[in-house]
Amino acid sequence: SQQGEEDPQALSIQEGENATMNCSYKTSINNLQWYRQNSGRGLVHLILIRSNEREKHSGRLRVTLDTSKKSSSLLITASRAADTASYFCATYPAGKSTFGDGTTLTVKP
Amino acid sequence: DVKVTQSSRYLVKRTGEKVFLECVQDMDHENMFWYRQDPGLGLRLIYFSYDVKMKEKGDIPEGYSVSREKKERFSLILESASTNQTSMYLCASSLGETQYFGPGTRLLVL
């Protein structure tokens, strides 16, 4: 089974709204990363949060990490049509990278 | 900027053919990875390499092999392509924890 699992599988919002997606993982981690994938393309790294951090910001992105619940969330504020993509969390248990199935976000203009 | 390139964006092969997927990175990264991505299954790690001539099996290595003769190049080989290997193949490289991905190769095996 996947180490990281995103929720929801799909999310559809209007431009300007906030989008929140969640990731749960199973084993202890040193860090957790979020990536974005535009349709038919490779993944692009968005942000990394370390296990001793609770929250991290980058532009319109806000990531939280709760190691006691083994979960993370990615918040995109003031969404734009260009944010339409799939979003993945990634962890590295035992030195191997493990990605979840992703959340597909659709932002309607 | 890190650049990871893959030899083909789209590829169509016949069952039983030997298929080579090439990946090249230009940032002198030690680590390179091959994934396949399928709907509902996410990204699954096939093989990875931490150094030249070194390889490690990922989660789904069956039916695949890899070659890393030079630091910048990591090749994925399908010894005898089968229809269940139709997929999107993604290559990535990293120096530390962040992976940099190529654009992907969409392989169709008929």
XYZ file of N, CA, C and O in Angstrom:
876
model
N 0.844 -1.191 0.000
C 0.000 0.000 0.000
C 0.881 1.244 0.000
O 2.045 1.205 0.375
N 0.319 2.361 -0.445
C 1.072 3.586 -0.555
C 1.441 4.111 0.824
O 0.637 4.092 1.747
N 2.637 4.662 0.967
C 3.036 5.299 2.211
C 2.269 6.595 2.371
O 1.796 6.921 3.442
N 2.182 7.370 1.270
C 1.445 8.609 1.325
C 0.137 8.466 0.580
O 0.106 7.942 -0.522
N -0.930 8.925 1.183
C -2.225 8.863 0.507
C -2.885 10.221 0.611
O -3.045 10.772 1.711
N -3.276 10.770 -0.536
C -3.885 12.085 -0.559
C -5.400 11.984 -0.477
O -6.012 11.016 -0.934
N -5.972 13.030 0.024
C -7.419 13.108 0.168
C -7.820 14.575 0.021
O -7.173 15.437 0.608
N -8.836 14.939 -0.753
C -9.665 14.028 -1.549
C -8.963 13.585 -2.824
O -7.899 14.101 -3.146
N -9.536 12.667 -3.550
C -8.967 12.251 -4.837
C -9.136 13.341 -5.874
O -8.280 13.524 -6.739
N -10.259 14.066 -5.787
C -10.529 15.133 -6.743
C -11.195 16.289 -6.025
O -11.959 16.088 -5.075
N -10.887 17.492 -6.494
C -11.396 18.712 -5.875
C -11.650 19.719 -6.981
O -10.776 19.970 -7.818
N -12.847 20.319 -6.977
C -13.196 21.307 -7.990
C -13.665 22.575 -7.294
O -14.575 22.515 -6.451
N -13.037 23.703 -7.605
C -13.373 24.963 -6.945
C -13.409 26.092 -7.968
O -12.971 25.935 -9.113
N -13.907 27.241 -7.554
C -13.920 28.428 -8.391
C -12.640 29.219 -8.163
O -12.049 29.192 -7.073
N -12.240 29.920 -9.192
C -11.076 30.788 -9.082
C -11.269 31.762 -7.920
O -12.364 32.303 -7.715
N -10.212 31.964 -7.157
C -10.280 32.861 -6.009
C -10.525 32.137 -4.697
O -10.200 32.671 -3.628
N -11.103 30.949 -4.761
C -11.328 30.175 -3.535
C -10.030 29.520 -3.081
O -9.066 29.423 -3.833
N -10.048 29.059 -1.838
C -8.903 28.306 -1.297
C -9.110 26.814 -1.539
O -10.241 26.321 -1.534
N -8.001 26.102 -1.736
C -8.052 24.653 -1.928
C -7.205 23.991 -0.854
O -6.055 24.389 -0.629
N -7.780 22.996 -0.200
C -7.046 22.252 0.821
C -7.038 20.777 0.464
O -8.072 20.189 0.162
N -5.856 20.196 0.481
C -5.734 18.758 0.259
C -4.856 18.161 1.353
O -4.006 18.843 1.926
N -5.135 16.919 1.657
C -4.509 16.268 2.797
C -3.713 15.043 2.369
O -3.988 14.422 1.344
N -2.736 14.713 3.213
C -1.888 13.554 2.956
C -1.706 12.806 4.270
O -1.415 13.418 5.298
N -1.885 11.502 4.227
C -1.596 10.682 5.414
C -0.491 9.700 5.061
O -0.386 9.256 3.915
N 0.331 9.381 6.033
C 1.427 8.454 5.802
C 1.508 7.489 6.971
O 0.863 7.683 7.999
N 2.303 6.442 6.790
C 2.244 5.339 7.762
C 3.434 5.273 8.708
O 3.278 4.977 9.883
N 4.641 5.498 8.197
C 5.815 5.312 9.050
C 6.413 6.666 9.418
O 6.026 7.702 8.886
N 7.372 6.663 10.324
C 8.004 7.917 10.731
C 8.816 8.478 9.568
O 9.299 7.734 8.705
N 8.942 9.790 9.540
C 9.583 10.456 8.405
C 10.590 11.490 8.892
O 10.518 11.959 10.031
N 11.532 11.840 8.030
C 12.423 12.974 8.272
C 11.861 14.253 7.660
O 12.073 15.348 8.167
N 11.187 14.078 6.538
C 10.564 15.221 5.890
C 9.443 14.731 4.983
O 9.334 13.527 4.694
N 8.630 15.658 4.549
C 7.545 15.352 3.629
C 7.554 16.434 2.558
O 7.798 17.610 2.857
N 7.313 16.026 1.326
C 7.355 16.991 0.228
C 6.043 16.966 -0.538
O 5.357 15.941 -0.587
N 5.733 18.100 -1.141
C 4.582 18.206 -2.035
C 5.089 18.547 -3.435
O 5.984 19.378 -3.607
N 4.462 17.891 -4.413
C 4.783 18.107 -5.819
C 3.500 18.397 -6.584
O 2.412 17.972 -6.189
N 3.651 19.091 -7.711
C 2.543 19.352 -8.623
C 2.841 18.717 -9.969
O 3.992 18.689 -10.416
N 1.797 18.212 -10.626
C 1.952 17.638 -11.955
C 0.856 18.188 -12.859
O -0.330 17.928 -12.626
N 1.275 18.934 -13.853
C 0.329 19.353 -14.871
C 0.063 18.178 -15.806
O 0.912 17.312 -15.980
N -1.093 18.183 -16.423
C -1.553 17.046 -17.207
C -0.521 16.594 -18.232
O -0.052 17.393 -19.044
N -0.145 15.312 -18.158
C 0.764 14.743 -19.141
C 2.207 15.177 -19.010
O 3.006 14.942 -19.920
N 2.564 15.786 -17.892
C 3.930 16.279 -17.706
C 4.573 15.615 -16.489
O 3.947 14.836 -15.780
N 5.840 15.958 -16.254
C 6.531 15.461 -15.066
C 6.123 16.246 -13.819
O 5.377 17.212 -13.894
N 6.600 15.782 -12.678
C 6.269 16.432 -11.411
C 7.224 17.582 -11.137
O 8.411 17.521 -11.494
N 6.707 18.590 -10.467
C 7.519 19.747 -10.093
C 7.455 19.888 -8.579
O 6.367 19.882 -7.993
N 8.615 20.031 -7.968
C 8.683 20.165 -6.520
C 8.111 21.507 -6.080
O 8.423 22.549 -6.649
N 7.247 21.478 -5.047
C 6.656 22.702 -4.524
C 7.285 23.129 -3.203
O 7.702 24.275 -3.041
N 7.322 22.206 -2.252
C 7.730 22.605 -0.903
C 8.120 21.366 -0.103
O 7.584 20.274 -0.320
N 9.065 21.544 0.804
C 9.512 20.483 1.701
C 9.308 20.948 3.126
O 9.658 22.090 3.457
N 8.759 20.101 3.959
C 8.610 20.419 5.377
C 9.287 19.316 6.179
O 9.113 18.119 5.901
N 10.104 19.697 7.144
C 10.851 18.725 7.934
C 10.019 18.276 9.139
O 9.086 18.954 9.552
N 10.420 17.171 9.698
C 9.610 16.564 10.768
C 9.558 17.433 12.019
O 8.640 17.302 12.824
N 10.521 18.352 12.190
C 10.493 19.224 13.364
C 9.792 20.564 13.094
O 9.806 21.459 13.936
N 9.200 20.686 11.914
C 8.444 21.875 11.563
C 6.952 21.564 11.596
O 6.531 20.455 11.267
N 6.161 22.571 11.959
C 4.712 22.375 12.009
C 4.013 23.061 10.840
O 2.939 22.639 10.430
N 4.637 24.120 10.334
C 3.993 24.881 9.267
C 5.079 25.550 8.436
O 6.131 25.935 8.941
N 4.767 25.646 7.131
C 5.711 26.300 6.238
C 4.934 27.010 5.138
O 3.901 26.520 4.674
N 5.443 28.183 4.719
C 4.771 28.968 3.695
C 5.697 29.157 2.508
O 6.918 29.263 2.655
N 5.079 29.225 1.328
C 5.813 29.594 0.127
C 4.812 30.242 -0.824
O 4.004 29.563 -1.455
N 4.857 31.569 -0.906
C 3.905 32.278 -1.750
C 2.478 32.031 -1.307
O 2.124 32.253 -0.152
N 1.653 31.496 -2.199
C 0.258 31.193 -1.860
C 0.088 29.798 -1.268
O -1.038 29.361 -1.026
N 1.178 29.109 -1.038
C 1.127 27.754 -0.483
C 1.397 27.779 1.012
O 2.284 28.482 1.486
N 0.597 26.988 1.726
C 0.842 26.801 3.156
C 0.749 25.314 3.435
O -0.239 24.674 3.118
N 1.795 24.771 4.026
C 1.845 23.351 4.351
C 1.921 23.192 5.854
O 2.659 23.918 6.521
N 1.145 22.265 6.373
C 1.233 21.916 7.786
C 1.607 20.448 7.913
O 1.359 19.644 7.014
N 2.208 20.129 9.040
C 2.614 18.758 9.312
C 2.279 18.417 10.746
O 2.645 19.164 11.663
N 1.579 17.333 10.944
C 1.256 16.832 12.280
C 1.823 15.419 12.377
O 1.211 14.458 11.920
N 2.996 15.295 12.975
C 3.651 13.984 13.040
C 2.929 13.040 13.995
O 3.027 11.820 13.835
N 2.195 13.576 14.968
C 1.457 12.698 15.882
C 0.308 12.002 15.169
O -0.046 10.869 15.482
N -0.255 12.672 14.174
C -1.348 12.093 13.389
C -0.848 11.526 12.069
O -1.631 10.992 11.282
N 0.445 11.681 11.819
C 1.033 11.233 10.551
C 0.235 11.814 9.373
O -0.253 11.072 8.493
N 0.099 13.128 9.384
C -0.664 13.754 8.307
C -0.096 15.121 7.980
O 0.560 15.768 8.810
N -0.364 15.548 6.755
C 0.057 16.860 6.276
C -1.073 17.439 5.439
O -1.879 16.694 4.861
N -1.128 18.761 5.370
C -2.104 19.389 4.485
C -1.416 20.460 3.658
O -0.444 21.080 4.090
N -1.936 20.634 2.460
C -1.469 21.673 1.547
C -2.638 22.600 1.270
O -3.690 22.155 0.809
N -2.436 23.868 1.572
C -3.455 24.882 1.316
C -2.952 25.805 0.215
O -1.847 26.324 0.304
N -3.766 25.973 -0.812
C -3.474 26.947 -1.866
C -4.492 28.062 -1.721
O -5.703 27.836 -1.825
N -4.022 29.247 -1.437
C -4.947 30.368 -1.241
C -5.165 31.114 -2.555
O -4.320 31.102 -3.451
N -6.333 31.744 -2.651
C -6.667 32.576 -3.813
C -6.324 31.840 -5.110
O -5.530 32.318 -5.929
N -6.927 30.694 -5.302
C -6.552 29.814 -6.414
C -6.788 30.488 -7.772
O -7.626 31.379 -7.925
N -6.008 30.023 -8.740
C -6.080 30.518 -10.110
C -6.307 29.329 -11.046
O -6.001 28.195 -10.697
N -6.795 29.621 -12.239
C -7.000 28.543 -13.210
C -5.694 27.783 -13.472
O -5.697 26.570 -13.696
N -4.574 28.482 -13.399
C -3.273 27.856 -13.645
C -2.867 26.873 -12.551
O -1.913 26.101 -12.724
N -3.584 26.880 -11.422
C -3.296 25.910 -10.359
C -3.904 24.551 -10.664
O -3.667 23.581 -9.934
N -4.712 24.465 -11.702
C -5.297 23.184 -12.108
C -4.181 22.191 -12.403
O -3.345 22.413 -13.275
N -4.164 21.091 -11.633
C -3.083 20.111 -11.722
C -3.371 18.995 -10.727
O -4.354 19.060 -9.980
N -2.512 17.992 -10.720
C -2.551 16.972 -9.668
C -1.456 17.286 -8.662
O -0.366 17.720 -9.039
N -1.767 17.030 -7.402
C -0.831 17.353 -6.332
C -0.524 16.061 -5.553
O -1.431 15.316 -5.191
N 0.767 15.847 -5.317
C 1.217 14.620 -4.672
C 2.051 14.951 -3.444
O 2.842 15.893 -3.458
N 1.899 14.138 -2.406
C 2.838 14.199 -1.296
C 3.830 13.047 -1.443
O 3.507 12.007 -2.027
N 5.022 13.254 -0.935
C 6.061 12.241 -1.050
C 6.820 12.133 0.262
O 7.124 13.142 0.909
N 7.097 10.922 0.661
C 7.927 10.658 1.832
C 9.029 9.694 1.427
O 9.002 9.136 0.328
N 9.973 9.472 2.316
C 11.143 8.667 1.989
C 11.443 7.644 3.078
O 12.493 7.680 3.722
N 10.525 6.683 3.295
C 10.794 5.655 4.293
C 11.881 4.712 3.797
O 11.896 4.323 2.644
N 12.801 4.383 4.675
C 13.869 3.435 4.344
C 14.651 3.876 3.112
O 15.117 3.033 2.336
N 14.780 5.157 2.911
C 15.588 5.667 1.814
C 14.972 5.587 0.443
O 15.578 5.991 -0.547
N 13.750 5.071 0.323
C 13.099 4.990 -0.991
C 11.965 5.992 -1.044
O 11.200 6.123 -0.101
N 11.854 6.663 -2.155
C 10.790 7.650 -2.281
C 9.457 6.952 -2.506
O 9.383 5.959 -3.223
N 8.432 7.481 -1.876
C 7.089 6.923 -2.005
C 6.111 8.064 -2.200
O 6.068 8.980 -1.379
N 5.358 7.989 -3.275
C 4.371 9.007 -3.604
C 2.968 8.452 -3.409
O 2.720 7.271 -3.622
N 2.062 9.352 -3.037
C 0.655 8.976 -2.976
C 0.039 8.976 -4.353
O 0.721 9.185 -5.362
N -1.276 8.745 -4.394
C -2.001 8.702 -5.671
C -2.348 10.083 -6.188
O -2.737 10.236 -7.343
N -2.263 11.078 -5.341
C -2.503 12.434 -5.788
C -3.926 12.925 -5.618
O -4.872 12.140 -5.548
N -4.041 14.244 -5.530
C -5.339 14.937 -5.560
C -5.391 15.736 -6.846
O -4.472 16.524 -7.124
N -6.449 15.526 -7.625
C -6.611 16.289 -8.866
C -7.446 17.518 -8.569
O -8.599 17.413 -8.176
N -6.832 18.679 -8.736
C -7.495 19.952 -8.473
C -7.889 20.604 -9.787
O -7.075 20.740 -10.696
N -9.148 21.001 -9.866
C -9.645 21.760 -11.013
C -10.121 23.105 -10.511
O -10.966 23.180 -9.612
N -9.556 24.174 -11.065
C -9.945 25.526 -10.695
C -10.677 26.132 -11.888
O -10.091 26.323 -12.961
N -11.942 26.428 -11.690
C -12.773 26.946 -12.780
C -12.686 28.467 -12.826
O -12.809 29.132 -11.802
N -12.473 29.013 -14.032
C -12.355 30.469 -14.149
C -13.684 31.171 -13.866
O -14.742 30.575 -13.946
N 19.057 26.148 -13.631
C 17.952 25.236 -13.358
C 18.340 23.814 -13.738
O 19.031 23.591 -14.705
N 17.849 22.894 -12.945
C 18.074 21.483 -13.241
C 17.266 21.093 -14.460
O 16.114 21.477 -14.604
N 17.909 20.333 -15.338
C 17.170 19.866 -16.489
C 17.302 18.352 -16.573
O 18.415 17.810 -16.571
N 16.155 17.699 -16.633
C 16.100 16.259 -16.826
C 15.362 16.011 -18.125
O 14.220 16.465 -18.291
N 16.004 15.342 -19.042
C 15.381 15.081 -20.334
C 15.178 13.585 -20.532
O 15.958 12.765 -20.050
N 14.117 13.275 -21.236
C 13.827 11.877 -21.577
C 13.783 11.780 -23.098
O 13.317 12.700 -23.775
N 14.257 10.648 -23.607
C 14.527 10.537 -25.037
C 13.286 10.682 -25.909
O 13.372 11.185 -27.030
N 12.133 10.260 -25.416
C 10.921 10.341 -26.232
C 9.751 10.796 -25.381
O 9.690 10.467 -24.197
N 8.817 11.552 -25.940
C 7.589 11.888 -25.234
C 6.542 10.789 -25.425
O 5.791 10.468 -24.518
N 6.516 10.246 -26.641
C 5.563 9.189 -26.961
C 6.303 8.071 -27.695
O 7.192 8.333 -28.504
N 5.907 6.840 -27.386
C 6.565 5.689 -27.989
C 5.535 4.584 -28.185
O 4.735 4.319 -27.267
N 5.551 3.956 -29.352
C 4.665 2.827 -29.619
C 5.531 1.637 -29.998
O 6.349 1.729 -30.918
N 5.367 0.540 -29.284
C 6.161 -0.659 -29.522
C 5.252 -1.874 -29.610
O 4.098 -1.845 -29.179
N 5.807 -2.939 -30.162
C 5.072 -4.208 -30.290
C 5.447 -5.139 -29.140
O 6.572 -5.079 -28.617
N 4.510 -5.995 -28.770
C 4.768 -7.010 -27.759
C 6.005 -7.822 -28.131
O 6.159 -8.233 -29.289
N 6.892 -8.021 -27.149
C 8.094 -8.805 -27.370
C 9.314 -7.991 -27.768
O 10.440 -8.502 -27.717
N 9.122 -6.744 -28.157
C 10.249 -5.897 -28.525
C 11.065 -5.505 -27.292
O 10.537 -5.422 -26.180
N 12.337 -5.252 -27.508
C 13.197 -4.717 -26.450
C 13.108 -3.199 -26.553
O 13.285 -2.626 -27.629
N 12.835 -2.562 -25.427
C 12.595 -1.121 -25.432
C 13.598 -0.429 -24.516
O 13.853 -0.902 -23.389
N 14.168 0.648 -25.007
C 15.112 1.442 -24.225
C 14.512 2.828 -23.977
O 14.149 3.527 -24.919
N 14.441 3.202 -22.720
C 14.037 4.562 -22.365
C 15.251 5.237 -21.739
O 15.824 4.727 -20.773
N 15.608 6.391 -22.310
C 16.814 7.082 -21.853
C 16.457 8.318 -21.043
O 15.498 9.031 -21.347
N 17.282 8.579 -20.050
C 17.098 9.752 -19.204
C 18.462 10.399 -18.974
O 19.425 9.693 -18.631
N 18.515 11.705 -19.144
C 19.772 12.428 -18.956
C 19.522 13.639 -18.071
O 18.543 14.367 -18.277
N 20.396 13.849 -17.089
C 20.312 15.044 -16.240
C 21.618 15.812 -16.334
O 22.684 15.216 -16.504
N 21.505 17.120 -16.190
C 22.665 17.980 -16.439
C 23.206 18.649 -15.185
O 23.945 19.634 -15.275
N 22.829 18.146 -13.999
C 23.247 18.833 -12.771
C 24.161 17.986 -11.900
O 24.283 18.253 -10.714
N 24.780 16.980 -12.461
C 25.754 16.192 -11.716
C 25.140 15.532 -10.468
O 25.806 15.352 -9.449
N 23.865 15.176 -10.558
C 23.200 14.538 -9.431
C 23.653 13.094 -9.258
O 23.849 12.368 -10.230
N 23.799 12.699 -7.985
C 24.202 11.328 -7.694
C 23.052 10.338 -7.948
O 23.263 9.236 -8.409
N 21.843 10.752 -7.576
C 20.725 9.822 -7.532
C 19.834 9.964 -8.749
O 19.508 11.071 -9.173
N 19.411 8.837 -9.278
C 18.459 8.849 -10.386
C 17.424 7.754 -10.177
O 17.711 6.719 -9.554
N 16.223 7.998 -10.694
C 15.072 7.139 -10.404
C 14.242 6.915 -11.679
O 14.156 7.804 -12.520
N 13.628 5.747 -11.759
C 12.605 5.481 -12.765
C 11.317 5.073 -12.072
O 11.302 4.189 -11.201
N 10.227 5.742 -12.484
C 8.887 5.444 -11.984
C 7.982 5.123 -13.178
O 8.211 5.571 -14.295
N 6.898 4.408 -12.869
C 5.800 4.364 -13.820
C 4.561 4.901 -13.119
O 4.414 4.769 -11.887
N 3.709 5.534 -13.900
C 2.521 6.154 -13.343
C 1.305 5.633 -14.080
O 1.219 5.751 -15.309
N 0.371 5.084 -13.322
C -0.848 4.529 -13.888
C -2.048 5.071 -13.124
O -1.970 5.251 -11.897
N -3.157 5.312 -13.808
C -4.363 5.837 -13.129
C -4.770 4.949 -11.965
O -4.863 3.730 -12.083
N -5.008 5.578 -10.826
C -5.442 4.845 -9.642
C -4.338 4.172 -8.860
O -4.569 3.693 -7.751
N -3.123 4.143 -9.429
C -2.001 3.477 -8.756
C -0.894 4.458 -8.377
O 0.078 4.078 -7.721
N -1.015 5.684 -8.809
C -0.008 6.685 -8.453
C 1.329 6.412 -9.110
O 1.421 5.739 -10.148
N 2.379 6.923 -8.515
C 3.746 6.683 -8.995
C 4.321 5.483 -8.267
O 4.264 5.416 -7.039
N 4.885 4.577 -9.037
C 5.514 3.408 -8.425
C 6.973 3.335 -8.869
O 7.271 3.466 -10.044
N 7.834 3.120 -7.907
C 9.274 3.134 -8.154
C 9.710 1.809 -8.766
O 9.471 0.743 -8.189
N 10.376 1.886 -9.916
C 10.826 0.675 -10.611
C 12.257 0.339 -10.188
O 12.535 -0.768 -9.710
N 13.166 1.260 -10.415
C 14.566 1.099 -10.052
C 15.118 2.471 -9.682
O 14.604 3.509 -10.105
N 16.195 2.470 -8.896
C 16.908 3.702 -8.650
C 18.397 3.424 -8.561
O 18.824 2.260 -8.452
N 19.158 4.493 -8.626
C 20.612 4.358 -8.638
C 21.217 5.492 -7.832
O 20.858 6.654 -8.027
N 22.153 5.148 -6.942
C 22.822 6.155 -6.130
C 24.230 6.472 -6.633
O 24.930 7.301 -6.046
N 24.636 5.783 -7.674
C 25.994 6.042 -8.178
C 26.153 5.329 -9.509
O 25.354 4.442 -9.857
N 27.200 5.685 -10.212
C 27.480 5.039 -11.494
C 27.654 3.541 -11.279
O 28.253 3.110 -10.285
N 27.092 2.772 -12.190
C 27.156 1.312 -12.193
C 26.473 0.680 -10.972
O 26.628 -0.497 -10.720
N 25.731 1.446 -10.261
C 25.035 0.944 -9.095
C 23.537 1.025 -9.343
O 23.058 1.993 -9.932
N 22.785 0.000 -8.919
C 21.343 0.019 -9.091
C 20.679 -0.700 -7.928
O 21.253 -1.624 -7.345
N 19.482 -0.252 -7.625
C 18.706 -0.872 -6.565
C 17.286 -1.092 -7.070
O 16.733 -0.230 -7.762
N 16.693 -2.207 -6.715
C 15.311 -2.467 -7.103
C 14.372 -1.587 -6.301
O 14.567 -1.365 -5.104
N 13.336 -1.124 -7.005
C 12.276 -0.401 -6.338
C 11.166 -1.350 -5.959
O 11.398 -2.511 -5.608
N 9.941 -0.884 -6.098
C 8.800 -1.693 -5.683
C 8.303 -2.649 -6.763
O 7.698 -3.670 -6.462
N 8.558 -2.307 -8.032
C 8.032 -3.140 -9.131
C 9.100 -3.362 -10.206
O 8.935 -2.961 -11.344
N 10.204 -4.031 -9.895
C 11.280 -4.189 -10.877
C 11.059 -5.283 -11.919
O 11.779 -5.338 -12.921
N 10.070 -6.127 -11.706
C 9.892 -7.284 -12.595
C 9.619 -6.834 -14.022
O 8.745 -6.007 -14.274
N 10.362 -7.430 -14.949
C 10.179 -7.119 -16.365
C 11.018 -5.944 -16.843
O 10.988 -5.599 -18.026
N 11.796 -5.351 -15.923
C 12.618 -4.191 -16.244
C 14.059 -4.436 -15.820
O 14.323 -5.219 -14.914
N 14.972 -3.740 -16.480
C 16.344 -3.652 -16.005
C 16.798 -2.218 -16.249
O 16.109 -1.441 -16.921
N 17.946 -1.871 -15.686
C 18.451 -0.508 -15.838
C 19.951 -0.553 -16.096
O 20.622 -1.563 -15.858
N 20.453 0.575 -16.563
C 21.880 0.711 -16.809
C 22.297 2.123 -16.445
O 21.632 3.093 -16.842
N 23.401 2.227 -15.710
C 23.951 3.542 -15.395
C 25.465 3.479 -15.608
O 26.229 3.261 -14.678
N 25.869 3.702 -16.833
C 27.281 3.667 -17.203
C 27.963 5.011 -16.983
O 29.170 5.079 -16.750
N 27.173 6.073 -17.071
C 27.692 7.423 -16.817
C 26.781 8.102 -15.803
O 25.596 7.807 -15.719
N 27.353 9.031 -15.075
C 26.618 9.680 -13.985
C 25.356 10.374 -14.485
O 24.338 10.382 -13.807
N 25.429 10.975 -15.659
C 24.314 11.784 -16.117
C 23.208 10.985 -16.817
O 22.155 11.516 -17.106
N 23.438 9.714 -17.065
C 22.501 8.950 -17.881
C 22.017 7.697 -17.158
O 22.810 6.912 -16.632
N 20.696 7.517 -17.157
C 20.098 6.349 -16.494
C 19.073 5.778 -17.463
O 18.100 6.445 -17.812
N 19.318 4.554 -17.899
C 18.468 3.947 -18.924
C 17.579 2.879 -18.318
O 18.020 2.098 -17.476
N 16.354 2.855 -18.763
C 15.396 1.810 -18.368
C 15.181 0.897 -19.562
O 14.940 1.379 -20.675
N 15.282 -0.390 -19.326
C 15.174 -1.362 -20.411
C 14.018 -2.314 -20.136
O 13.932 -2.890 -19.038
N 13.157 -2.442 -21.121
C 12.105 -3.452 -21.074
C 12.592 -4.593 -21.956
O 12.671 -4.461 -23.175
N 12.979 -5.682 -21.344
C 13.635 -6.771 -22.076
C 12.731 -7.368 -23.159
O 13.177 -7.674 -24.249
N 11.473 -7.527 -22.832
C 10.498 -8.068 -23.789
C 9.156 -7.413 -23.457
O 8.446 -7.861 -22.556
N 8.860 -6.339 -24.158
C 7.698 -5.516 -23.804
C 6.399 -6.314 -23.822
O 6.177 -7.161 -24.700
N 5.567 -6.018 -22.842
C 4.246 -6.645 -22.786
C 3.197 -5.553 -22.665
O 3.490 -4.413 -22.279
N 1.959 -5.902 -22.990
C 0.890 -4.894 -22.999
C 0.679 -4.283 -21.614
O 0.285 -3.120 -21.503
N 0.963 -5.040 -20.554
C 0.768 -4.474 -19.208
C 1.876 -3.508 -18.812
O 1.871 -2.969 -17.690
N 2.812 -3.280 -19.713
C 3.830 -2.255 -19.479
C 3.483 -0.945 -20.177
O 4.271 0.016 -20.148
N 2.316 -0.889 -20.798
C 1.796 0.372 -21.308
C 1.580 1.306 -20.123
O 0.866 0.972 -19.181
N 2.224 2.460 -20.171
C 2.195 3.336 -19.005
C 2.902 4.641 -19.327
O 3.481 4.814 -20.398
N 2.851 5.547 -18.353
C 3.661 6.764 -18.389
C 4.906 6.483 -17.544
O 4.786 6.072 -16.386
N 6.079 6.707 -18.133
C 7.336 6.467 -17.422
C 8.006 7.803 -17.112
O 8.195 8.643 -17.994
N 8.333 7.970 -15.845
C 8.931 9.215 -15.390
C 10.309 8.948 -14.817
O 10.490 8.047 -14.006
N 11.255 9.765 -15.240
C 12.614 9.707 -14.715
C 12.813 10.903 -13.786
O 12.218 11.970 -14.006
N 13.631 10.734 -12.758
C 13.925 11.831 -11.844
C 15.369 11.736 -11.389
O 15.972 10.654 -11.414
N 15.911 12.870 -10.974
C 17.247 12.872 -10.377
C 17.213 13.722 -9.125
O 16.329 14.561 -8.943
N 18.172 13.488 -8.244
C 18.260 14.286 -7.022
C 19.685 14.275 -6.502
O 20.444 13.323 -6.719
N 20.009 15.339 -5.778
C 21.269 15.393 -5.036
C 20.976 15.119 -3.571
O 21.647 14.353 -2.915
N 19.954 15.743 -3.067
C 19.498 15.537 -1.692
C 18.106 14.956 -1.699
O 17.838 13.950 -2.349
N 17.202 15.630 -1.029
C 15.858 15.086 -0.842
C 14.874 15.477 -1.933
O 13.860 14.810 -2.134
N 15.140 16.527 -2.645
C 14.208 16.995 -3.666
C 14.506 16.324 -4.994
O 15.652 16.318 -5.447
N 13.459 15.786 -5.614
C 13.626 15.133 -6.913
C 13.196 16.079 -8.035
O 12.231 16.826 -7.901
N 13.922 15.991 -9.133
C 13.640 16.781 -10.332
C 13.248 15.807 -11.434
O 14.005 14.887 -11.736
N 12.079 16.036 -11.994
C 11.511 15.080 -12.930
C 11.667 15.515 -14.379
O 11.635 16.713 -14.692
N 11.791 14.530 -15.250
C 11.701 14.758 -16.669
C 10.242 14.885 -17.081
O 9.343 14.706 -16.260
N 9.988 15.155 -18.367
C 8.618 15.368 -18.842
C 7.802 14.092 -18.991
O 6.590 14.150 -19.146
N 8.472 12.945 -18.919
C 7.743 11.688 -19.030
C 7.760 11.119 -20.435
O 7.852 11.856 -21.434
N 7.670 9.809 -20.526
C 7.508 9.098 -21.801
C 6.247 8.265 -21.708
O 6.126 7.425 -20.810
N 5.320 8.524 -22.624
C 4.092 7.722 -22.642
C 4.315 6.570 -23.603
O 4.460 6.779 -24.808
N 4.372 5.363 -23.067
C 4.661 4.160 -23.843
C 3.393 3.354 -24.062
O 2.665 3.065 -23.119
N 3.164 3.012 -25.309
C 2.044 2.152 -25.670
C 2.612 0.869 -26.267
O 3.384 0.920 -27.228
N 2.272 -0.261 -25.663
C 2.730 -1.559 -26.174
C 1.525 -2.270 -26.795
O 0.536 -2.546 -26.116
N 1.639 -2.550 -28.088
C 0.522 -3.174 -28.814
C 0.687 -4.681 -28.928
O 1.823 -5.177 -28.966
